[in-house]
Coordinates of C-alpha atoms in Angstrom, one line a residue:
X21 CA 1.7 128.6 -87.9
X22 CA 1.2 129.1 -84.6
X23 CA 1.7 126.1 -82.5
X24 CA 0.4 124.9 -79.2
X25 CA 2.4 125.3 -76.0
X26 CA 4.0 122.5 -75.1
X27 CA 2.5 120.6 -72.1
X28 CA 4.1 117.6 -71.8
X29 CA 6.6 119.3 -69.0
X30 CA 3.4 120.5 -67.2
X31 CA 1.8 116.8 -67.3
X32 CA 5.3 116.0 -65.8
X33 CA 5.8 118.0 -62.9
X34 CA 1.6 117.0 -62.1
X35 CA 2.4 114.1 -62.3
X36 CA 5.7 113.9 -60.2
X37 CA 3.5 116.3 -57.4
X38 CA 1.0 113.9 -57.3
X39 CA 3.2 110.9 -56.9
X40 CA 5.3 112.6 -54.6
X41 CA 2.0 113.1 -52.5
X42 CA 0.6 109.5 -53.1
X43 CA 4.0 108.0 -52.2
X44 CA 4.6 110.3 -49.2
X45 CA 1.0 109.4 -47.9
X46 CA 1.4 105.8 -48.2
X47 CA 5.1 105.1 -48.3
X48 CA 7.1 107.2 -46.6
X49 CA 5.1 108.5 -43.7
X50 CA 4.5 104.6 -42.6
X51 CA 8.2 103.6 -43.4
X52 CA 9.0 106.8 -41.2
X53 CA 6.6 105.5 -38.7
X54 CA 8.0 102.1 -38.5
X55 CA 11.4 103.3 -38.2
X56 CA 10.8 105.7 -35.4
X57 CA 8.9 102.8 -33.6
X58 CA 12.0 100.5 -34.2
X59 CA 14.3 103.0 -32.9
X60 CA 12.5 103.2 -29.8
X61 CA 12.2 99.5 -29.1
X62 CA 16.1 99.4 -29.8
X63 CA 16.5 102.0 -27.0
X64 CA 14.0 100.6 -24.8
X65 CA 16.1 96.8 -25.0
X66 CA 19.1 98.7 -24.8
X67 CA 18.0 100.4 -21.4
X68 CA 16.1 96.9 -20.7
X69 CA 19.6 95.2 -21.2
X70 CA 21.6 97.5 -19.3
X71 CA 19.0 97.3 -16.0
X72 CA 19.3 94.0 -16.3
X73 CA 23.1 93.9 -16.2
X74 CA 23.1 96.1 -13.6
X75 CA 20.4 93.4 -11.5
X76 CA 22.9 90.8 -12.6
X77 CA 25.8 92.9 -11.4
X78 CA 24.2 92.6 -8.0
X79 CA 22.9 89.4 -7.9
X80 CA 26.4 88.1 -8.7
X81 CA 28.0 90.5 -5.7
X82 CA 25.1 89.2 -3.1
X83 CA 25.7 85.2 -4.4
X84 CA 29.5 86.1 -3.8
X85 CA 28.8 88.2 -0.3
X86 CA 26.5 85.3 0.6
X87 CA 28.8 82.3 -0.5
X88 CA 31.6 83.9 1.5
X89 CA 30.0 84.2 4.7
X90 CA 28.7 80.4 3.9
X91 CA 32.4 79.5 3.2
X92 CA 33.4 81.2 6.6
X93 CA 30.4 79.5 8.2
X94 CA 31.6 76.2 7.4
X95 CA 35.3 77.0 8.4
X96 CA 34.0 78.3 11.8
X97 CA 32.1 74.6 11.8
X98 CA 35.0 73.1 10.8
X99 CA 37.4 74.2 13.4
X100 CA 34.9 73.8 16.3
X101 CA 34.4 69.9 15.0
X102 CA 37.9 69.4 14.7
X103 CA 38.4 71.0 18.0
X104 CA 36.0 68.4 19.3
X105 CA 37.5 65.9 18.2
X106 CA 40.7 66.4 19.4
X107 CA 39.3 67.1 22.6
X108 CA 37.7 63.5 22.2
X109 CA 41.1 61.8 21.1
X110 CA 42.5 63.4 24.3
X111 CA 40.4 62.0 26.6
X112 CA 40.4 58.8 25.0
X113 CA 44.3 58.4 25.6
X114 CA 44.1 59.7 28.7
X115 CA 41.6 56.8 29.5
X116 CA 43.8 54.0 27.6
X117 CA 47.0 55.5 29.5
X118 CA 44.8 55.5 32.8
X119 CA 43.4 51.3 31.9
X120 CA 47.5 50.5 30.8
X121 CA 48.6 51.8 34.0
X122 CA 46.1 50.0 35.8
X123 CA 46.9 47.3 34.3
X124 CA 50.5 47.2 34.6
X125 CA 49.9 48.1 38.4
X126 CA 47.5 44.7 38.4
X127 CA 50.4 42.4 36.7
X128 CA 53.2 44.2 38.7
X129 CA 51.0 43.0 41.6
X130 CA 50.7 39.7 40.8
X131 CA 54.3 39.1 39.8
X132 CA 55.1 39.9 43.1
X133 CA 52.4 37.9 44.5
X134 CA 53.7 35.3 42.4
X135 CA 57.2 35.5 43.3
X136 CA 56.6 35.5 47.1
X137 CA 54.9 32.7 46.9
X138 CA 57.9 31.2 44.8
X139 CA 60.0 32.4 47.5
X140 CA 58.4 30.9 50.5
X141 CA 57.7 27.9 48.1
X142 CA 61.4 27.6 47.3
X143 CA 63.1 26.4 50.6
X144 CA 60.4 23.4 51.1
X145 CA 61.2 22.3 46.9
X146 CA 64.9 22.8 46.8
X147 CA 65.1 20.2 50.1
X148 CA 62.1 18.0 48.1
X149 CA 64.5 17.6 45.3
X150 CA 68.0 17.7 47.1
X151 CA 65.9 14.8 48.9
X152 CA 65.5 12.9 45.6
X153 CA 68.4 13.8 44.1
X154 CA 70.4 11.8 46.9
X155 CA 68.1 8.9 46.8
X156 CA 68.6 8.7 43.0
X157 CA 72.6 9.0 43.5
X158 CA 72.4 6.3 46.6
X159 CA 70.4 4.3 44.9
X160 CA 68.2 3.7 48.2
X161 CA 65.3 5.6 50.1
X162 CA 66.5 7.9 53.1
X163 CA 65.6 8.2 56.6
X164 CA 63.4 11.3 57.4

C-alpha cells in the first residue's frame, strides 16, 4: 500500500514560520523599539548628568571665588575699623593725658597758693599761739 507522505513536518515548519512572523511583528520589533528608546534615554540622561556636574563644578568654583573675595573685603574692612578704633583710643588717651596734666598743674598751683598763704600766716599765728601758751603757763594775761 502506498502511503501518503507525512506532512506534519511541513505543518510544523509552516506553523513555525507563521509564529515567527507574528512574534516578530507584534513582540520583537516593538520590544526592540522600546529597548532602543530606553538606551537613547539613558544616553541622554548620562549626557545631561555630565553637563549638570560640569555646571555644578563651575558654580561651586564661582561661589568659592565670591566667598574668597568677600573674605578679603571683610578682612580689609576689619583692619580699617581696627585702625580707626586704635586712632580713637590713642586720641582719647592723649586727651586723658592732657586733662591729667592740667589737673596736676591746677592742684600744684593750689597747693603752692595755700603753702604761700600758710607761710605768710604762720608767723602771726605762731605769735598768737605763743602768747596764748605763755598766758596759760603764767596763768595771767600778758600786756600787748
